[in-house]
Amino acid sequence: MARPVKEWIGDTDEQRAPPRVRLRVFDNEGGKCHICRQPIIGKKWALDHVIALINGGENRERNLKPVHVACHAEKTAADVAEKAKVAARRKAHLRIVDAPTMQGQPFQKSRKAARRQQAAANKLPIPQRTRPMFAPKEDST
Ligand SMILES: [Zn+2]
C-alpha cells in the first residue's frame, strides 16, 4: 500500500500549488479535463478550483482539478455570474436596497451658455477636402 500523502493546502488564496501537487492532481484525474472530460495531453491546462475561491471554495488540493485553459475561461465566467446571482438573492432576502440614483431635471443652463451652444449649432460646417492633401506619387510610365 502506498504511503498516505499529506494534502497540500495553500497558505493564502494566491499561493499556487507546487509542481509535485500539480502532477498529483493531474494523475488523480487520469490526465483528463475536469470540465469536458477530454484528455489534456498536448493542450494548455491549468488547475481549477472546483468551488471557486470567490464562492467560498478553499485553496487546497482536494478542491483542485486539471482543466483546459479554454474550458477554464468559460467556467470562470460562470463562477462570476453565480457569485453575482447569489449576492443579488441575499440582498433581496435581507431587504438591502441599492442607494437611489440621482433623478430629476439637470441644472438650467445660463443664458450665456445657451447662446454659446446655439452659436456652435449655427456655425457653417467645415468644407470637406475633395482632393487628398498628399497624393501618392504617380509613375509616368
Ligand atoms: Zn476541457
PDB file of C-alpha atoms and ligand atoms in Angstrom:
ATOM      1  CA  MET A   1       0.000   0.000   0.000  1.00  0.00           C
ATOM      2  CA  ALA A   2       1.256   3.428  -0.876  1.00  0.00           C
ATOM      3  CA  ARG A   3       2.204   5.780   1.891  1.00  0.00           C
ATOM      4  CA  PRO A   4      -0.583   8.309   2.501  1.00  0.00           C
ATOM      5  CA  VAL A   5       0.291  11.706   1.094  1.00  0.00           C
ATOM      6  CA  LYS A   6      -0.435  14.820   3.101  1.00  0.00           C
ATOM      7  CA  GLU A   7      -2.905  17.092   1.310  1.00  0.00           C
ATOM      8  CA  TRP A   8      -1.483  20.385   0.087  1.00  0.00           C
ATOM      9  CA  ILE A   9      -3.233  23.446   1.491  1.00  0.00           C
ATOM     10  CA  GLY A  10      -2.304  26.915   0.278  1.00  0.00           C
ATOM     11  CA  ASP A  11      -1.196  29.374   2.952  1.00  0.00           C
ATOM     12  CA  THR A  12      -3.149  32.062   1.115  1.00  0.00           C
ATOM     13  CA  ASP A  13      -5.706  32.074  -1.726  1.00  0.00           C
ATOM     14  CA  GLU A  14      -3.000  33.458  -4.010  1.00  0.00           C
ATOM     15  CA  GLN A  15      -0.454  30.710  -3.410  1.00  0.00           C
ATOM     16  CA  ARG A  16      -0.062  28.416  -6.421  1.00  0.00           C
ATOM     17  CA  ALA A  17       0.144  24.675  -5.993  1.00  0.00           C
ATOM     18  CA  PRO A  18       3.761  23.499  -6.371  1.00  0.00           C
ATOM     19  CA  PRO A  19       4.699  21.243  -9.324  1.00  0.00           C
ATOM     20  CA  ARG A  20       4.510  17.979  -7.302  1.00  0.00           C
ATOM     21  CA  VAL A  21       0.927  18.824  -6.320  1.00  0.00           C
ATOM     22  CA  ARG A  22       0.020  19.812  -9.888  1.00  0.00           C
ATOM     23  CA  LEU A  23       1.317  16.428 -11.036  1.00  0.00           C
ATOM     24  CA  ARG A  24      -0.656  14.592  -8.354  1.00  0.00           C
ATOM     25  CA  VAL A  25      -3.899  16.428  -9.220  1.00  0.00           C
ATOM     26  CA  PHE A  26      -3.282  15.712 -12.916  1.00  0.00           C
ATOM     27  CA  ASP A  27      -2.727  11.997 -12.257  1.00  0.00           C
ATOM     28  CA  ASN A  28      -5.732  11.683  -9.943  1.00  0.00           C
ATOM     29  CA  GLU A  29      -7.968  12.777 -12.831  1.00  0.00           C
ATOM     30  CA  GLY A  30      -6.264  10.441 -15.284  1.00  0.00           C
ATOM     31  CA  GLY A  31      -4.930  13.402 -17.251  1.00  0.00           C
ATOM     32  CA  LYS A  32      -8.424  14.446 -18.289  1.00  0.00           C
ATOM     33  CA  CYS A  33     -10.067  17.858 -18.196  1.00  0.00           C
ATOM     34  CA  HIS A  34     -12.456  18.044 -15.276  1.00  0.00           C
ATOM     35  CA  ILE A  35     -14.923  20.087 -17.341  1.00  0.00           C
ATOM     36  CA  CYS A  36     -15.101  18.435 -20.787  1.00  0.00           C
ATOM     37  CA  ARG A  37     -13.608  15.054 -19.755  1.00  0.00           C
ATOM     38  CA  GLN A  38     -11.310  15.089 -22.808  1.00  0.00           C
ATOM     39  CA  PRO A  39      -7.603  14.245 -22.464  1.00  0.00           C
ATOM     40  CA  ILE A  40      -5.376  17.169 -21.660  1.00  0.00           C
ATOM     41  CA  ILE A  41      -2.227  15.942 -23.383  1.00  0.00           C
ATOM     42  CA  GLY A  42      -0.863  18.465 -25.857  1.00  0.00           C
ATOM     43  CA  LYS A  43      -3.112  21.304 -24.788  1.00  0.00           C
ATOM     44  CA  LYS A  44      -2.648  24.170 -22.360  1.00  0.00           C
ATOM     45  CA  TRP A  45      -4.088  23.333 -18.980  1.00  0.00           C
ATOM     46  CA  ALA A  46      -4.491  24.875 -15.559  1.00  0.00           C
ATOM     47  CA  LEU A  47      -5.740  23.950 -12.125  1.00  0.00           C
ATOM     48  CA  ASP A  48      -9.329  24.919 -11.437  1.00  0.00           C
ATOM     49  CA  HIS A  49     -10.839  25.482  -8.020  1.00  0.00           C
ATOM     50  CA  VAL A  50     -13.932  23.282  -8.287  1.00  0.00           C
ATOM     51  CA  ILE A  51     -15.719  25.543  -5.822  1.00  0.00           C
ATOM     52  CA  ALA A  52     -14.403  28.930  -6.911  1.00  0.00           C
ATOM     53  CA  LEU A  53     -12.496  30.944  -4.328  1.00  0.00           C
ATOM     54  CA  ILE A  54     -14.926  33.826  -4.875  1.00  0.00           C
ATOM     55  CA  ASN A  55     -17.762  31.455  -3.951  1.00  0.00           C
ATOM     56  CA  GLY A  56     -16.167  30.297  -0.745  1.00  0.00           C
ATOM     57  CA  GLY A  57     -14.012  27.463  -2.117  1.00  0.00           C
ATOM     58  CA  GLU A  58     -10.699  26.671  -0.468  1.00  0.00           C
ATOM     59  CA  ASN A  59      -7.220  26.809  -1.981  1.00  0.00           C
ATOM     60  CA  ARG A  60      -6.382  23.184  -1.243  1.00  0.00           C
ATOM     61  CA  GLU A  61      -5.587  20.049  -3.148  1.00  0.00           C
ATOM     62  CA  ARG A  62      -8.999  18.407  -2.835  1.00  0.00           C
ATOM     63  CA  ASN A  63     -10.645  21.494  -4.398  1.00  0.00           C
ATOM     64  CA  LEU A  64      -8.298  21.438  -7.406  1.00  0.00           C
ATOM     65  CA  LYS A  65      -8.855  19.674 -10.732  1.00  0.00           C
ATOM     66  CA  PRO A  66      -6.978  19.909 -14.024  1.00  0.00           C
ATOM     67  CA  VAL A  67      -8.815  21.722 -16.816  1.00  0.00           C
ATOM     68  CA  HIS A  68      -8.096  23.002 -20.312  1.00  0.00           C
ATOM     69  CA  VAL A  69      -7.338  26.713 -20.276  1.00  0.00           C
ATOM     70  CA  ALA A  70     -10.186  27.248 -22.782  1.00  0.00           C
ATOM     71  CA  CYS A  71     -12.682  25.294 -20.667  1.00  0.00           C
ATOM     72  CA  HIS A  72     -11.473  27.146 -17.567  1.00  0.00           C
ATOM     73  CA  ALA A  73     -12.273  30.570 -19.038  1.00  0.00           C
ATOM     74  CA  GLU A  74     -15.884  29.547 -19.565  1.00  0.00           C
ATOM     75  CA  LYS A  75     -16.193  28.189 -16.039  1.00  0.00           C
ATOM     76  CA  THR A  76     -14.646  31.319 -14.523  1.00  0.00           C
ATOM     77  CA  ALA A  77     -17.274  33.449 -16.274  1.00  0.00           C
ATOM     78  CA  ALA A  78     -19.989  31.142 -14.927  1.00  0.00           C
ATOM     79  CA  ASP A  79     -18.497  31.352 -11.416  1.00  0.00           C
ATOM     80  CA  VAL A  80     -18.559  35.158 -11.519  1.00  0.00           C
ATOM     81  CA  ALA A  81     -22.174  35.112 -12.731  1.00  0.00           C
ATOM     82  CA  GLU A  82     -23.033  32.677  -9.926  1.00  0.00           C
ATOM     83  CA  LYS A  83     -21.459  34.980  -7.358  1.00  0.00           C
ATOM     84  CA  ALA A  84     -23.485  37.954  -8.644  1.00  0.00           C
ATOM     85  CA  LYS A  85     -26.692  35.893  -8.591  1.00  0.00           C
ATOM     86  CA  VAL A  86     -26.094  34.725  -5.030  1.00  0.00           C
ATOM     87  CA  ALA A  87     -25.301  38.273  -3.899  1.00  0.00           C
ATOM     88  CA  ALA A  88     -28.491  39.618  -5.520  1.00  0.00           C
ATOM     89  CA  ARG A  89     -30.586  36.887  -3.886  1.00  0.00           C
ATOM     90  CA  ARG A  90     -29.068  37.560  -0.466  1.00  0.00           C
ATOM     91  CA  LYS A  91     -29.578  41.299  -0.822  1.00  0.00           C
ATOM     92  CA  ALA A  92     -33.240  40.753  -1.703  1.00  0.00           C
ATOM     93  CA  HIS A  93     -33.649  38.330   1.195  1.00  0.00           C
ATOM     94  CA  LEU A  94     -32.074  40.761   3.643  1.00  0.00           C
ATOM     95  CA  ARG A  95     -34.032  43.658   2.115  1.00  0.00           C
ATOM     96  CA  ILE A  96     -30.898  45.573   1.301  1.00  0.00           C
ATOM     97  CA  VAL A  97     -31.707  48.087  -1.402  1.00  0.00           C
ATOM     98  CA  ASP A  98     -29.252  49.937  -3.573  1.00  0.00           C
ATOM     99  CA  ALA A  99     -28.878  53.625  -2.857  1.00  0.00           C
ATOM    100  CA  PRO A 100     -31.291  55.600  -5.033  1.00  0.00           C
ATOM    101  CA  THR A 101     -29.710  57.239  -8.039  1.00  0.00           C
ATOM    102  CA  MET A 102     -29.944  60.980  -8.592  1.00  0.00           C
ATOM    103  CA  GLN A 103     -33.040  61.816 -10.566  1.00  0.00           C
ATOM    104  CA  GLY A 104     -34.691  64.977 -11.685  1.00  0.00           C
ATOM    105  CA  GLN A 105     -34.012  67.832 -14.006  1.00  0.00           C
ATOM    106  CA  PRO A 106     -30.460  68.864 -14.802  1.00  0.00           C
ATOM    107  CA  PHE A 107     -29.410  72.351 -13.786  1.00  0.00           C
ATOM    108  CA  GLN A 108     -30.661  75.000 -16.144  1.00  0.00           C
ATOM    109  CA  LYS A 109     -28.057  76.401 -18.473  1.00  0.00           C
ATOM    110  CA  SER A 110     -27.134  80.052 -18.070  1.00  0.00           C
ATOM    111  CA  ARG A 111     -28.268  82.332 -20.871  1.00  0.00           C
ATOM    112  CA  LYS A 112     -24.646  82.775 -21.899  1.00  0.00           C
ATOM    113  CA  ALA A 113     -24.102  79.013 -22.146  1.00  0.00           C
ATOM    114  CA  ALA A 114     -27.340  78.593 -24.105  1.00  0.00           C
ATOM    115  CA  ARG A 115     -26.239  81.322 -26.536  1.00  0.00           C
ATOM    116  CA  ARG A 116     -22.819  79.673 -26.954  1.00  0.00           C
ATOM    117  CA  GLN A 117     -24.451  76.327 -27.722  1.00  0.00           C
ATOM    118  CA  GLN A 118     -26.812  77.932 -30.234  1.00  0.00           C
ATOM    119  CA  ALA A 119     -23.901  79.686 -31.953  1.00  0.00           C
ATOM    120  CA  ALA A 120     -21.996  76.413 -32.252  1.00  0.00           C
ATOM    121  CA  ALA A 121     -25.050  74.741 -33.806  1.00  0.00           C
ATOM    122  CA  ASN A 122     -25.444  77.597 -36.336  1.00  0.00           C
ATOM    123  CA  LYS A 123     -21.817  77.525 -37.423  1.00  0.00           C
ATOM    124  CA  LEU A 124     -21.240  76.606 -41.036  1.00  0.00           C
ATOM    125  CA  PRO A 125     -19.869  73.110 -41.488  1.00  0.00           C
ATOM    126  CA  ILE A 126     -16.187  72.760 -42.257  1.00  0.00           C
ATOM    127  CA  PRO A 127     -15.896  72.064 -46.004  1.00  0.00           C
ATOM    128  CA  GLN A 128     -14.686  68.602 -46.838  1.00  0.00           C
ATOM    129  CA  ARG A 129     -11.489  68.343 -48.826  1.00  0.00           C
ATOM    130  CA  THR A 130     -12.195  66.949 -52.260  1.00  0.00           C
ATOM    131  CA  ARG A 131      -8.568  66.205 -53.151  1.00  0.00           C
ATOM    132  CA  PRO A 132      -6.235  64.347 -50.785  1.00  0.00           C
ATOM    133  CA  MET A 133      -3.649  66.641 -49.217  1.00  0.00           C
ATOM    134  CA  PHE A 134      -0.861  64.228 -50.042  1.00  0.00           C
ATOM    135  CA  ALA A 135      -1.365  62.433 -53.304  1.00  0.00           C
ATOM    136  CA  PRO A 136       0.697  59.320 -53.853  1.00  0.00           C
ATOM    137  CA  LYS A 137       3.447  59.742 -56.397  1.00  0.00           C
ATOM    138  CA  GLU A 138       2.378  58.659 -59.819  1.00  0.00           C
ATOM    139  CA  ASP A 139       4.766  56.864 -62.108  1.00  0.00           C
ATOM    140  CA  SER A 140       4.972  58.357 -65.546  1.00  0.00           C
ATOM    141  CA  THR A 141       5.440  55.165 -67.486  1.00  0.00           C
TER     142      THR A 141
HETATM  143 ZN    ZN B   1     -11.686  20.753 -21.341  1.00  0.00          ZN
END
